[in-house]
Short mmCIF file of C-alpha atoms in Angstrom, two decimals:
data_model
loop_
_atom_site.label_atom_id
_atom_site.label_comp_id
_atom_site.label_asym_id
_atom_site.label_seq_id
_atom_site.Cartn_x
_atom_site.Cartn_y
_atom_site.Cartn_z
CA UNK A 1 -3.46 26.74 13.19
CA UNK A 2 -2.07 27.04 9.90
CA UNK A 3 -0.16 23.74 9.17
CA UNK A 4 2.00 23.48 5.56
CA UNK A 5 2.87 20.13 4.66
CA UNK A 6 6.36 19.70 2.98
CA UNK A 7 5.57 16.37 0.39
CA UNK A 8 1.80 16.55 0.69
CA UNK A 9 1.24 14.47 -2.83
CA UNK A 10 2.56 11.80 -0.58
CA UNK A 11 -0.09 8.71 -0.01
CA UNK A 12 1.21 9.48 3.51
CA UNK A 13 1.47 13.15 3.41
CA UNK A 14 -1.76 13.90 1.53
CA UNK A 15 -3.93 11.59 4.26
CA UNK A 16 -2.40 13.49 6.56
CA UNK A 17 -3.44 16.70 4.93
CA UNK A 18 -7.05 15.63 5.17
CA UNK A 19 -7.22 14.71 8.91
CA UNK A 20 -5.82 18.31 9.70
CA UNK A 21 -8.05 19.71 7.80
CA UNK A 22 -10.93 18.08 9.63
CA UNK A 23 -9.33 18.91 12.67
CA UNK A 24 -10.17 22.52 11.74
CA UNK A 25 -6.77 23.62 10.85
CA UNK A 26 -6.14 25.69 7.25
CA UNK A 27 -3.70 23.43 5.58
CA UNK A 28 -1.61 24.40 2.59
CA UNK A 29 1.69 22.25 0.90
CA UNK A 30 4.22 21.77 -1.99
CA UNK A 31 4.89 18.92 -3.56
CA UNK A 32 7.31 18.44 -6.95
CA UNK A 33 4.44 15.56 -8.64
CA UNK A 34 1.22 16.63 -7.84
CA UNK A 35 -1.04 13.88 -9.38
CA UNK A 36 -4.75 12.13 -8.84
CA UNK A 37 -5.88 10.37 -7.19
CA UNK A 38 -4.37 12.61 -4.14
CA UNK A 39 -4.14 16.00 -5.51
CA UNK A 40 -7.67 15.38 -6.52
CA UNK A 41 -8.90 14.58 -2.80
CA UNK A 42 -6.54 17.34 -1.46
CA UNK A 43 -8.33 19.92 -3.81
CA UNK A 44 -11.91 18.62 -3.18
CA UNK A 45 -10.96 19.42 0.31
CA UNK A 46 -10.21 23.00 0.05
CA UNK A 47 -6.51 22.77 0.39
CA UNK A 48 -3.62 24.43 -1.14
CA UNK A 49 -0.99 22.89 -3.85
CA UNK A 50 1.56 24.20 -4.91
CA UNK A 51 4.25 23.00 -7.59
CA UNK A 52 7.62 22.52 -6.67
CA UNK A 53 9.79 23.60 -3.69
CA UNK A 54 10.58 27.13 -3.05
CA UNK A 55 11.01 29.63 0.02
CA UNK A 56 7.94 31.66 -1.57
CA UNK A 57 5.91 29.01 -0.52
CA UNK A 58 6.18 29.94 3.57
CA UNK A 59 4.59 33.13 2.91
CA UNK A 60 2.56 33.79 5.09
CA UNK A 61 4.48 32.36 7.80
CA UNK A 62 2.40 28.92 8.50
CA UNK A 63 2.41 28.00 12.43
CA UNK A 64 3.82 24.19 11.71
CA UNK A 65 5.57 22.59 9.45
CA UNK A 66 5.18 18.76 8.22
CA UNK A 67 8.03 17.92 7.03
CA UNK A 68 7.52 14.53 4.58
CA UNK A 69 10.59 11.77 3.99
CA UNK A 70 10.97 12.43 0.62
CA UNK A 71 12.57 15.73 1.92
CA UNK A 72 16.09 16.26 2.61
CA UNK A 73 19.03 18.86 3.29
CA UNK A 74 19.45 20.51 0.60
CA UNK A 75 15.93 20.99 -0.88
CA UNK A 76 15.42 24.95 -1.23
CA UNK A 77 12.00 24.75 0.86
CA UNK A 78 13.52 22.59 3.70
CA UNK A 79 16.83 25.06 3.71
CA UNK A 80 14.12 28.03 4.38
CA UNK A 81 12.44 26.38 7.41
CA UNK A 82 15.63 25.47 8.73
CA UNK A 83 17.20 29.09 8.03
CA UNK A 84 13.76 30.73 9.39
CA UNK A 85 13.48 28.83 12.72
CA UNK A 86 10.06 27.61 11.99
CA UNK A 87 8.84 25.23 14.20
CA UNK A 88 8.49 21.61 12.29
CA UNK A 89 7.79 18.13 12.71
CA UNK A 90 7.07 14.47 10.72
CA UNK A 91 4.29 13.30 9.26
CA UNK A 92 4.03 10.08 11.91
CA UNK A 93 5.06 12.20 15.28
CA UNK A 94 2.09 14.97 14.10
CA UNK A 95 0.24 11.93 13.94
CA UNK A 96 0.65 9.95 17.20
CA UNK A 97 0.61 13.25 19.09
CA UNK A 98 -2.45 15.34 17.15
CA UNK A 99 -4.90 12.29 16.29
CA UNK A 100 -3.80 8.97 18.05
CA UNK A 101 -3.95 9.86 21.84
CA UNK A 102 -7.28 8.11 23.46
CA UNK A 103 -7.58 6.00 20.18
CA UNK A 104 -7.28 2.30 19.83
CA UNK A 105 -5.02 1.85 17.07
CA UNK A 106 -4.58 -0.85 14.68
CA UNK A 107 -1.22 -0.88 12.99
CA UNK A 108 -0.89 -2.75 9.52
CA UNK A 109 2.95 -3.88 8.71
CA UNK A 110 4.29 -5.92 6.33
CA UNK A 111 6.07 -5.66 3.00
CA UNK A 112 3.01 -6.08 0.47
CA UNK A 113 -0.55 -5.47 1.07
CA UNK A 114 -0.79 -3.02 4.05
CA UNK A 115 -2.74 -1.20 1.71
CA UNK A 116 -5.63 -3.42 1.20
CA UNK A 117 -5.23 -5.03 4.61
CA UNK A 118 -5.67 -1.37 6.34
CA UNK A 119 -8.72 -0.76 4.12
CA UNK A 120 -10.35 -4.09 4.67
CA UNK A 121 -9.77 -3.80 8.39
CA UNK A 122 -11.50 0.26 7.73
CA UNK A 123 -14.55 -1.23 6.11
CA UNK A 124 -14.79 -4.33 8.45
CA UNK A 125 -15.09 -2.11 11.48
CA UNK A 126 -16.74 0.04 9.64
CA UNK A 127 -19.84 -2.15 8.38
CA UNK A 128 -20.26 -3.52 12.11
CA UNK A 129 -21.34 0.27 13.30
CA UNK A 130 -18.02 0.99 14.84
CA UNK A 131 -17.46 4.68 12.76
CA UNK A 132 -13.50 3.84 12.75
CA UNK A 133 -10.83 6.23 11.96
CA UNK A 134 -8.00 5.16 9.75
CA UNK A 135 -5.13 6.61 7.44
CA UNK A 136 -3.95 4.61 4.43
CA UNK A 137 -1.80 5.03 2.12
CA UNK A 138 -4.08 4.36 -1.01
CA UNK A 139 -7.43 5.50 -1.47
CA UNK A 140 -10.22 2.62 -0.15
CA UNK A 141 -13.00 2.76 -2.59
CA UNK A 142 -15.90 2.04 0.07
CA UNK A 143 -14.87 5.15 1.37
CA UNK A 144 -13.70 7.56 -1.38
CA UNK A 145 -10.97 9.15 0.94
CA UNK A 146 -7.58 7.80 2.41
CA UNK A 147 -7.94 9.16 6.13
CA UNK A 148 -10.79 10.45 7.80
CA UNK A 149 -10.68 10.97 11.93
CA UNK A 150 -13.61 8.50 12.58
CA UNK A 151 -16.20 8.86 15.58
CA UNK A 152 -14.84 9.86 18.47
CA UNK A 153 -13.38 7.37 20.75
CA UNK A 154 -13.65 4.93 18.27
CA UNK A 155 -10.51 2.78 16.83
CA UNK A 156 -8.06 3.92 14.38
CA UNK A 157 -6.90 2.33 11.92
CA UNK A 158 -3.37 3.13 10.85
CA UNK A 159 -1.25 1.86 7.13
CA UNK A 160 2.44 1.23 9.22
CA UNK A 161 5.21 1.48 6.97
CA UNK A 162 9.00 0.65 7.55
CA UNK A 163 10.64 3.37 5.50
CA UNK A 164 12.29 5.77 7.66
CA UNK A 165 10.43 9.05 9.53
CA UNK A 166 11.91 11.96 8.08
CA UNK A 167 15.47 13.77 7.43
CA UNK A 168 16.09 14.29 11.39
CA UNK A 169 14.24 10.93 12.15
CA UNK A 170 15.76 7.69 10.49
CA UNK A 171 13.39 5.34 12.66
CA UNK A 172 10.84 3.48 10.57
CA UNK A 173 7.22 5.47 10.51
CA UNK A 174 5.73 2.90 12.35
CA UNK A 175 7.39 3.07 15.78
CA UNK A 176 5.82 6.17 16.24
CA UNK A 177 1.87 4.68 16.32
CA UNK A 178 2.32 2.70 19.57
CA UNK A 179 -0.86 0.15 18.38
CA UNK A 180 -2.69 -2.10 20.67
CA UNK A 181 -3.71 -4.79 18.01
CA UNK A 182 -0.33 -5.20 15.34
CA UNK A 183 -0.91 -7.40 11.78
CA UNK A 184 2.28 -7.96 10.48
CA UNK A 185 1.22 -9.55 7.51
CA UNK A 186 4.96 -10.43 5.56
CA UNK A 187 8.11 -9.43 5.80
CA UNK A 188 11.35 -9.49 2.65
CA UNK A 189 14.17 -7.46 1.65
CA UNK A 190 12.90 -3.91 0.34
CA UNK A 191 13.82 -0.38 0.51
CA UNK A 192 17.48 -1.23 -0.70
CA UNK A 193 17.88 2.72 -0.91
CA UNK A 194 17.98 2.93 3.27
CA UNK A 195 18.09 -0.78 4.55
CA UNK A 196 21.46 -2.66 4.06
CA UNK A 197 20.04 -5.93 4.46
CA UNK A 198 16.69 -7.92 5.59
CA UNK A 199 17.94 -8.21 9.22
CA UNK A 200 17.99 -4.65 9.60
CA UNK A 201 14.31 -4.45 8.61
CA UNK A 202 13.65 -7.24 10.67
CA UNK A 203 15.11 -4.41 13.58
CA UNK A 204 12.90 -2.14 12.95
CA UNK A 205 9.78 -4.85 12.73
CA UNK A 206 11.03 -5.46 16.49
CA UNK A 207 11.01 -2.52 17.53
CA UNK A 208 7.26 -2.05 16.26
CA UNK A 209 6.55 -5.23 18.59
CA UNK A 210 8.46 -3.85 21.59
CA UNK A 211 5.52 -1.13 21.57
CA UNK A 212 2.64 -3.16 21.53
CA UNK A 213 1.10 -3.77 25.36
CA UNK A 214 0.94 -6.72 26.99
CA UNK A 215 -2.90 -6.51 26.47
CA UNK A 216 -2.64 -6.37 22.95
CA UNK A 217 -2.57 -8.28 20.07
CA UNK A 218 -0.06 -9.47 17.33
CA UNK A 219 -1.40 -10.83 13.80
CA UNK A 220 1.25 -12.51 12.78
CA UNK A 221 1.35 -14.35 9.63
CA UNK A 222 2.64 -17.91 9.26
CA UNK A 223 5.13 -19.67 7.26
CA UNK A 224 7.21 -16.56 7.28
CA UNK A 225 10.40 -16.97 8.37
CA UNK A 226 11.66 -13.43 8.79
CA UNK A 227 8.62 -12.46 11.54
CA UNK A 228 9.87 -15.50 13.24
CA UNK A 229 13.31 -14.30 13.54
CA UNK A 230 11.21 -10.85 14.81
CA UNK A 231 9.40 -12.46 17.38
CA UNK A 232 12.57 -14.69 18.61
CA UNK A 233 14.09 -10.99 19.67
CA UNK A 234 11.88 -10.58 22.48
CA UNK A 235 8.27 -10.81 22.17
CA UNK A 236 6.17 -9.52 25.63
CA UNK A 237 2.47 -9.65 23.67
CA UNK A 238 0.08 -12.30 22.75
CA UNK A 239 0.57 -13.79 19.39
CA UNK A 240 -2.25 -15.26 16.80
CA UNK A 241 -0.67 -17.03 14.39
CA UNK A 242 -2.90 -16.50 10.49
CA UNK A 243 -2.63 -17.93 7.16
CA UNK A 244 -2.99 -21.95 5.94
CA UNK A 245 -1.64 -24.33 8.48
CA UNK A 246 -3.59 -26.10 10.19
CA UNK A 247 -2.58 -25.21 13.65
CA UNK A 248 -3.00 -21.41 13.02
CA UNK A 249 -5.80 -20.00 15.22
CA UNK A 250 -6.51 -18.11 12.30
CA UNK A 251 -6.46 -20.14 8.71
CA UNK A 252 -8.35 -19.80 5.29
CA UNK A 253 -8.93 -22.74 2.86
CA UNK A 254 -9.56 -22.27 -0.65
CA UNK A 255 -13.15 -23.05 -2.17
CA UNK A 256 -12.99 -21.61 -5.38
CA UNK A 257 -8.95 -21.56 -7.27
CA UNK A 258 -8.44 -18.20 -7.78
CA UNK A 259 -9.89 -17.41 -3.91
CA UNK A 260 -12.72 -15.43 -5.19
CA UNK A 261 -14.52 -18.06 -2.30
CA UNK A 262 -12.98 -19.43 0.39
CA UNK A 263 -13.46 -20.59 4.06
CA UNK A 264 -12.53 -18.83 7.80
CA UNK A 265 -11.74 -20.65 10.52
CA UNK A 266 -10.99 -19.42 13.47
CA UNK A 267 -9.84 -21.94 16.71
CA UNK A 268 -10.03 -20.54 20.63
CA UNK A 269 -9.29 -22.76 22.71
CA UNK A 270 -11.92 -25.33 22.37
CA UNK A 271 -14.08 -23.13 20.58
CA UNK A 272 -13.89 -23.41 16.69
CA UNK A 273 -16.12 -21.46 14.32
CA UNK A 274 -16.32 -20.60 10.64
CA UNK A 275 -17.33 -18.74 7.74
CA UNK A 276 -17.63 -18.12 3.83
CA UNK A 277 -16.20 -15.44 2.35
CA UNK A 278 -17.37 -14.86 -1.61
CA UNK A 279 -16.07 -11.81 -2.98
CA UNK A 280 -15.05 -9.76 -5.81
CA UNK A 281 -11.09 -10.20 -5.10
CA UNK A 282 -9.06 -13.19 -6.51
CA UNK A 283 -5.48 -14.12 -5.31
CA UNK A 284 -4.67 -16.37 -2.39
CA UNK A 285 -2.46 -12.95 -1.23
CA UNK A 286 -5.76 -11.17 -1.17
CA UNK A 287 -7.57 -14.01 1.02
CA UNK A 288 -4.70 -13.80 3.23
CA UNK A 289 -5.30 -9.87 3.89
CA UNK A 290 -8.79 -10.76 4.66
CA UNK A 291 -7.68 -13.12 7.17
CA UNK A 292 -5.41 -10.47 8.71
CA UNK A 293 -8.32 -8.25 8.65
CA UNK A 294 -10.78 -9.93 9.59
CA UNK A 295 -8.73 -11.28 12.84
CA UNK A 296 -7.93 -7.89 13.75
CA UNK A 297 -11.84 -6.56 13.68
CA UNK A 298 -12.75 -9.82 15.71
CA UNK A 299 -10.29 -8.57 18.52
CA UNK A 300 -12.72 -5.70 18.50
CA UNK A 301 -15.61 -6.72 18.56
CA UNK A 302 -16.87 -7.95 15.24
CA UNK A 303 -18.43 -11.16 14.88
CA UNK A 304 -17.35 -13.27 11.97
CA UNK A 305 -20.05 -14.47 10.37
CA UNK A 306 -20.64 -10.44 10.03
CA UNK A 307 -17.31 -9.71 8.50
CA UNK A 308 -17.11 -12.12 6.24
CA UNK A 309 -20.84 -11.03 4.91
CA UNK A 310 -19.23 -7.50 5.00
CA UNK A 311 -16.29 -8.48 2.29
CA UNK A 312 -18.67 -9.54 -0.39
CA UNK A 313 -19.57 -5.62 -0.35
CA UNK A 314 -15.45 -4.49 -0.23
CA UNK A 315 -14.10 -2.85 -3.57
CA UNK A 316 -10.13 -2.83 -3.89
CA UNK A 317 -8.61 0.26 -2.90
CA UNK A 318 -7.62 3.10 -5.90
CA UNK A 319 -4.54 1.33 -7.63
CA UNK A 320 -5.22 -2.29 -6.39
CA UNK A 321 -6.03 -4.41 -9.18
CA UNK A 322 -8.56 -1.40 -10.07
CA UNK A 323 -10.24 -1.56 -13.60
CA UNK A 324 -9.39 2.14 -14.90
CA UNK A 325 -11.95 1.15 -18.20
CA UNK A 326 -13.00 -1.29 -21.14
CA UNK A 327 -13.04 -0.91 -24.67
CA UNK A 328 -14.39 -3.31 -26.92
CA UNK A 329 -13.89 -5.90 -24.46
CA UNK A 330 -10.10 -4.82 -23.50
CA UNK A 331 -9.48 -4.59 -19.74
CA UNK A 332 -7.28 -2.24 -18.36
CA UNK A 333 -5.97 -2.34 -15.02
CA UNK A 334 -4.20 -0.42 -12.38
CA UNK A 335 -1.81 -2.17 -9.64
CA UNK A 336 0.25 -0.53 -7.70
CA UNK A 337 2.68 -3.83 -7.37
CA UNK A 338 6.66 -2.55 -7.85
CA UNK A 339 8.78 -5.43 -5.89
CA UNK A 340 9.24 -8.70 -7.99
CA UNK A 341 6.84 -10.33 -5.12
CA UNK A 342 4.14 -8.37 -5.84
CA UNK A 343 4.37 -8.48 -9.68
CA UNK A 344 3.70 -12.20 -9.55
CA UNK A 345 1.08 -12.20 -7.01
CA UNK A 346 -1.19 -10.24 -8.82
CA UNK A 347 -0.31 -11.75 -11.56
CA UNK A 348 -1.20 -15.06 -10.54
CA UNK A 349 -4.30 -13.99 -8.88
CA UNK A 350 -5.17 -12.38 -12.19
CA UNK A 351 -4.25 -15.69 -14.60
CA UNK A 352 -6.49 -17.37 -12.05
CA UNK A 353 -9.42 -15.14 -12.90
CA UNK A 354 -9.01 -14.94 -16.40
CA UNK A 355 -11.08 -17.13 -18.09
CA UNK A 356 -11.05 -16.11 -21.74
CA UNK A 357 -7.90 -14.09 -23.50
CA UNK A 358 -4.46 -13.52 -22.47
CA UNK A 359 -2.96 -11.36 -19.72
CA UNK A 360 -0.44 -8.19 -20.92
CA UNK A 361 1.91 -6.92 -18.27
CA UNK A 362 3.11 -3.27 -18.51
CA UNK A 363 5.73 -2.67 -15.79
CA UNK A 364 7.51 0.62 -14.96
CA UNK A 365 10.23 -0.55 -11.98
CA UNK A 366 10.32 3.34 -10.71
CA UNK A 367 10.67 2.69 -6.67
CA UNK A 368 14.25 3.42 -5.53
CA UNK A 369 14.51 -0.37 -4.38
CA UNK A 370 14.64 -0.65 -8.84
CA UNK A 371 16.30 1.95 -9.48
CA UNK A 372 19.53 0.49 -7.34
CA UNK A 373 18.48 -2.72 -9.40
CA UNK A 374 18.64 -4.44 -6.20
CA UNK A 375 16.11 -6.96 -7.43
CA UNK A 376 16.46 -7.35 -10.61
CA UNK A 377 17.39 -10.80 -10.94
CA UNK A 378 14.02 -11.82 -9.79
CA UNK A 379 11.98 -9.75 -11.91
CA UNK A 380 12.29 -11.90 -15.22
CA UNK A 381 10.33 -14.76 -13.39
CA UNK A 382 8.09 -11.94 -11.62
CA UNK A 383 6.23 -11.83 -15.05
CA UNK A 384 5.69 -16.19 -15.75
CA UNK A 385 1.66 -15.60 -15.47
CA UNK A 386 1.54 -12.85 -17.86
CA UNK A 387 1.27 -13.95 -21.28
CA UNK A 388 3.53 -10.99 -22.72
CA UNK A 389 5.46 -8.12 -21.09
CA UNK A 390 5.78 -4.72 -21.73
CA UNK A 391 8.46 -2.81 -19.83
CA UNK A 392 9.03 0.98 -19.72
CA UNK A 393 12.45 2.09 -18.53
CA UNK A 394 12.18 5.29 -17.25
CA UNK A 395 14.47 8.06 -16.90
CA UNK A 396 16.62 7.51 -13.74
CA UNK A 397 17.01 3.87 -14.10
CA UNK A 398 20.72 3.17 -14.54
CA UNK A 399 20.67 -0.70 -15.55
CA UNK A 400 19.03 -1.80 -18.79
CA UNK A 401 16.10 -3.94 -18.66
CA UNK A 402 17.07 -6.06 -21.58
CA UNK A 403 18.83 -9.32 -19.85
CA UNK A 404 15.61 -9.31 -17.86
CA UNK A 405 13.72 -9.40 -21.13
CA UNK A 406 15.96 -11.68 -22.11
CA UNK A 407 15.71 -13.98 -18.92
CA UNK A 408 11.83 -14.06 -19.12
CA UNK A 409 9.74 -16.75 -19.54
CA UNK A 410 7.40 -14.96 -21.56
CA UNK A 411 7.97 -13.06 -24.55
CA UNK A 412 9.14 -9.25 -23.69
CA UNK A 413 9.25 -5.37 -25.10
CA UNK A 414 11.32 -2.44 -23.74
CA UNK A 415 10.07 0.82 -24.45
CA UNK A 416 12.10 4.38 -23.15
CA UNK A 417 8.90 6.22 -25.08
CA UNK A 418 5.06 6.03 -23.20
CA UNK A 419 3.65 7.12 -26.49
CA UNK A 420 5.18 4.01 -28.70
CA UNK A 421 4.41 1.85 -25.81
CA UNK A 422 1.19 2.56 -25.70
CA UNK A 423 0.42 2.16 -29.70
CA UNK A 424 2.30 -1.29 -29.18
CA UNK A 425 -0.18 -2.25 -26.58
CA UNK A 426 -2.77 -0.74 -29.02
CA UNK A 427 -1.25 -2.75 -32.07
CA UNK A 428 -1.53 -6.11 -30.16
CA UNK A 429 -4.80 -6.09 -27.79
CA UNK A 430 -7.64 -7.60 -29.33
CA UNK A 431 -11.55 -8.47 -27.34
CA UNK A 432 -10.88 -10.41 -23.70
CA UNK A 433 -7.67 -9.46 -23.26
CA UNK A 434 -6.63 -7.48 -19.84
CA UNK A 435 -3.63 -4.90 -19.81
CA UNK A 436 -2.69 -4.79 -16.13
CA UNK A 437 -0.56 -2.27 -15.48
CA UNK A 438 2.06 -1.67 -12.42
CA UNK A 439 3.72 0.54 -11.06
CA UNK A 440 3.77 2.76 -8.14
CA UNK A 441 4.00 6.26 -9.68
CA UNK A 442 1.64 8.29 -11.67
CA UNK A 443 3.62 6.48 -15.16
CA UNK A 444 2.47 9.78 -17.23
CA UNK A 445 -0.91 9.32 -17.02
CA UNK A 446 -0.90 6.08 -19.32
CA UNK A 447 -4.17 5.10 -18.36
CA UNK A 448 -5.77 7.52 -19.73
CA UNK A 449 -3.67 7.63 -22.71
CA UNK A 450 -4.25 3.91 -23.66
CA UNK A 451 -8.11 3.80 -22.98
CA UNK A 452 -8.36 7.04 -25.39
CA UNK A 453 -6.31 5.22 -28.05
CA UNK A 454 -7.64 1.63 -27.58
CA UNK A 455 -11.27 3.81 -28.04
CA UNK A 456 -10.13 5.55 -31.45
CA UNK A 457 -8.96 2.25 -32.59
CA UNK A 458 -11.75 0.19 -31.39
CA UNK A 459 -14.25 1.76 -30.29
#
């Protein structure tokens, strides 16, 4: 079958791409960004970009069509497959029809870290033997691809976001994967662009629960008050609770500050048991995902002692706190953090791991949450562990960036031009420092661009 994928450049999309093209199927797409890390997997796998949108692109006439939610009426590719009857679909219903059937899945929710949660949960059941299948939206290093369709048989484990299904389908992606075992590791306002309000994400988070069987599982953080208000809508599954207090079946303490160490202990009944976990990640947030993770591989089958020997052998997923290079002892670092929560998590777990010189924060807020500047206000205290912050205001963004500069606790730049910001960056890093920078697009390749400077002028 000859699928095309409408959006393929998608984290989504592209993963998408790659288990149809293991299921044997020639797979082509268009996409209007085509940058790595995905275009470079999609290529390595022998499919088919092209740039931009454009009715040229159906020829020859592919048997499916994928249609991504970054698409919508009006887009000149779209208007052809409507206008040509071609048969199409979403991303998430290809996927619960095509790969999940006969699988055990393991759905990932939550407003940060389904990322790293999904690919810690990949490489827990991965290291006990179990040959899982997963999709995730990032690209988990111990595996060097972002979906892959696993042994046969064996579980899947699936990245579930909230943001809606496609043009014709405004459900959230997730209520499509109809898991067995559910983390749903946080839950705050986001995706202002298509949610009017945090109860009407809390909806959709219910109606996620209302598919998980009453022999499954729910990983369900504590302390957080809007999975609460989830659960309180009708709840027909057993619940673990996970996190720090001390009546979670599920809790982590802290051996080392910056959670580079720390303890699991998990209660059953009258049964308690526990492990270390020492590892290359720092952050309590991270230590939490492991939790999450680690729960979710014990419900099949993994013992704990295992996992937690398994995590000192995890590497962050592409984009996660991911050192791109280091030049004369200047870090650089790729996040993929864009919500004002996420900034100062990393953040912090970064101050907490930084012994020696100062931390730089280079921010682009690109996701269409920012761009409505529906968080705005908290972004000035988003930055309080950095020592300095750098922020890029790219085109699109309609609100200036300069009362949050303003606002900051640390002292600020705005830059509308990647080249001076990255000779200001240049100017002002000296040995020990670490330029972590975040954002959730490709932000023109600046990577690249500041390691090749920061290696004329240093190196």
């Amino acid at each position: 079958m000859h699928l095309h994928i409408l959006g393929i450049c998608g984290t989504f999309m592209g993963s998408l791409a790659l288990l149809a093209r293991e299921q044997g199927h020639h797979v082509s797409g268009s996409d209007a960004n085509v940058y790595p890390p995905m275009s470079t997997q999609l290529e390595a796998a022998g499919i088919a970009l092209m740039e931009g949108f454009s009715a040229d692109h159906l020829a020859p006439r592919p048997d499916l069509v994928v249609i991504g939610n970054a698409l919508s009426r009006g887009n000149p590719e779209v208007e052809a497959v409507l206008d040509a009857g071609l048969p199409y679909v979403s991303g998430p219903q290809w996927l619960a029809e095509r790969v999940l059937p006969g699988r055990r899945v393991l759905a990932v929710a939550g407003t940060h870290g389904k990322t790293t949660t999904a690919s810690l949960t990949a490489w827990l059941l991965e290291s006990a033997g179990l040959s899982p299948g997963f999709l995730i939206g990032g690209v988990p290093r111990n595996f060097d691809i972002s979906a892959r369709l696993g042994a046969p048989g064996a579980p899947f484990v699936v990245e579930a976001d909230e943001y809606d299904t496609a043009f014709f389908d405004k459900r959230s992606k997730f209520v499509h994967y109809r898991p067995e075992i559910a983390i749903l590791g946080n839950l705050e306002f986001d995706h202002a662009d298509i949610f009017p309000d945090l109860a009407a994400i809390e909806r959709q988070f219910h109606h996620l629960v209302r598919t998980v069987p009453g022999k499954g599982r729910l990983l369900v953080a504590d302390k957080e008050p809007a999975l609460e208000r989830v659960l309180a809508q009708g709840c027909w599954t057993p619940v673990s609770r996970i996190g720090e207090a001390a009546d979670s079946p599920w809790r982590f303490v802290l051996e080392r500050e910056d959670a580079s160490r720390f303890r699991v202990i998990h209660r059953e009944g009258e049964v308690e048991e526990d492990a270390v976990v020492d590892w290359a990640l720092t952050g309590d947030y991270n230590a939490r995902n492991a939790l999450a993770a680690l729960a979710a591989a014990h419900a099949c089958g993994v013992d704990l002692a295992r996992g937690c020997a398994a995590l000192a052998r995890f590497e962050t997923p592409r984009r996660r706190q991911e050192v791109r290079g280091e030049v004369a002892g200047i870090q650089v670092i790729d996040d993929f953090a864009h919500h004002p929560t996420a900034i100062a998590a990393t953040l912090a777990g970064l101050r907490a791991a930084t012994a020696r010189g100062r931390l730089l924060a280079v921010i682009e807020p690109r996701s269409n949450t920012m761009r409505l500047g529906t968080l705005r206000d908290r972004l000035a205290e988003s930055v309080a562990c950095a020592d300095a912050a750098y922020w890029y205001q790219p085109a699109g963004l309609d609100w200036s960036l300069a009362p949050v500069i303003e606002a900051a606790p640390v002292p600020g730049w705005k830059y509308d031009d990647l080249e001076a910001l990255v000779a200001a960056l240049v100017a002002e890093a000296r040995p020990h420092d670490r330029i972590v920078v975040m954002s959730n697009g490709g932000f023109g390749g600046i990577h690249e661009r500041l390691l090749a400077a920061l290696e004329v002028a240093h190196g």
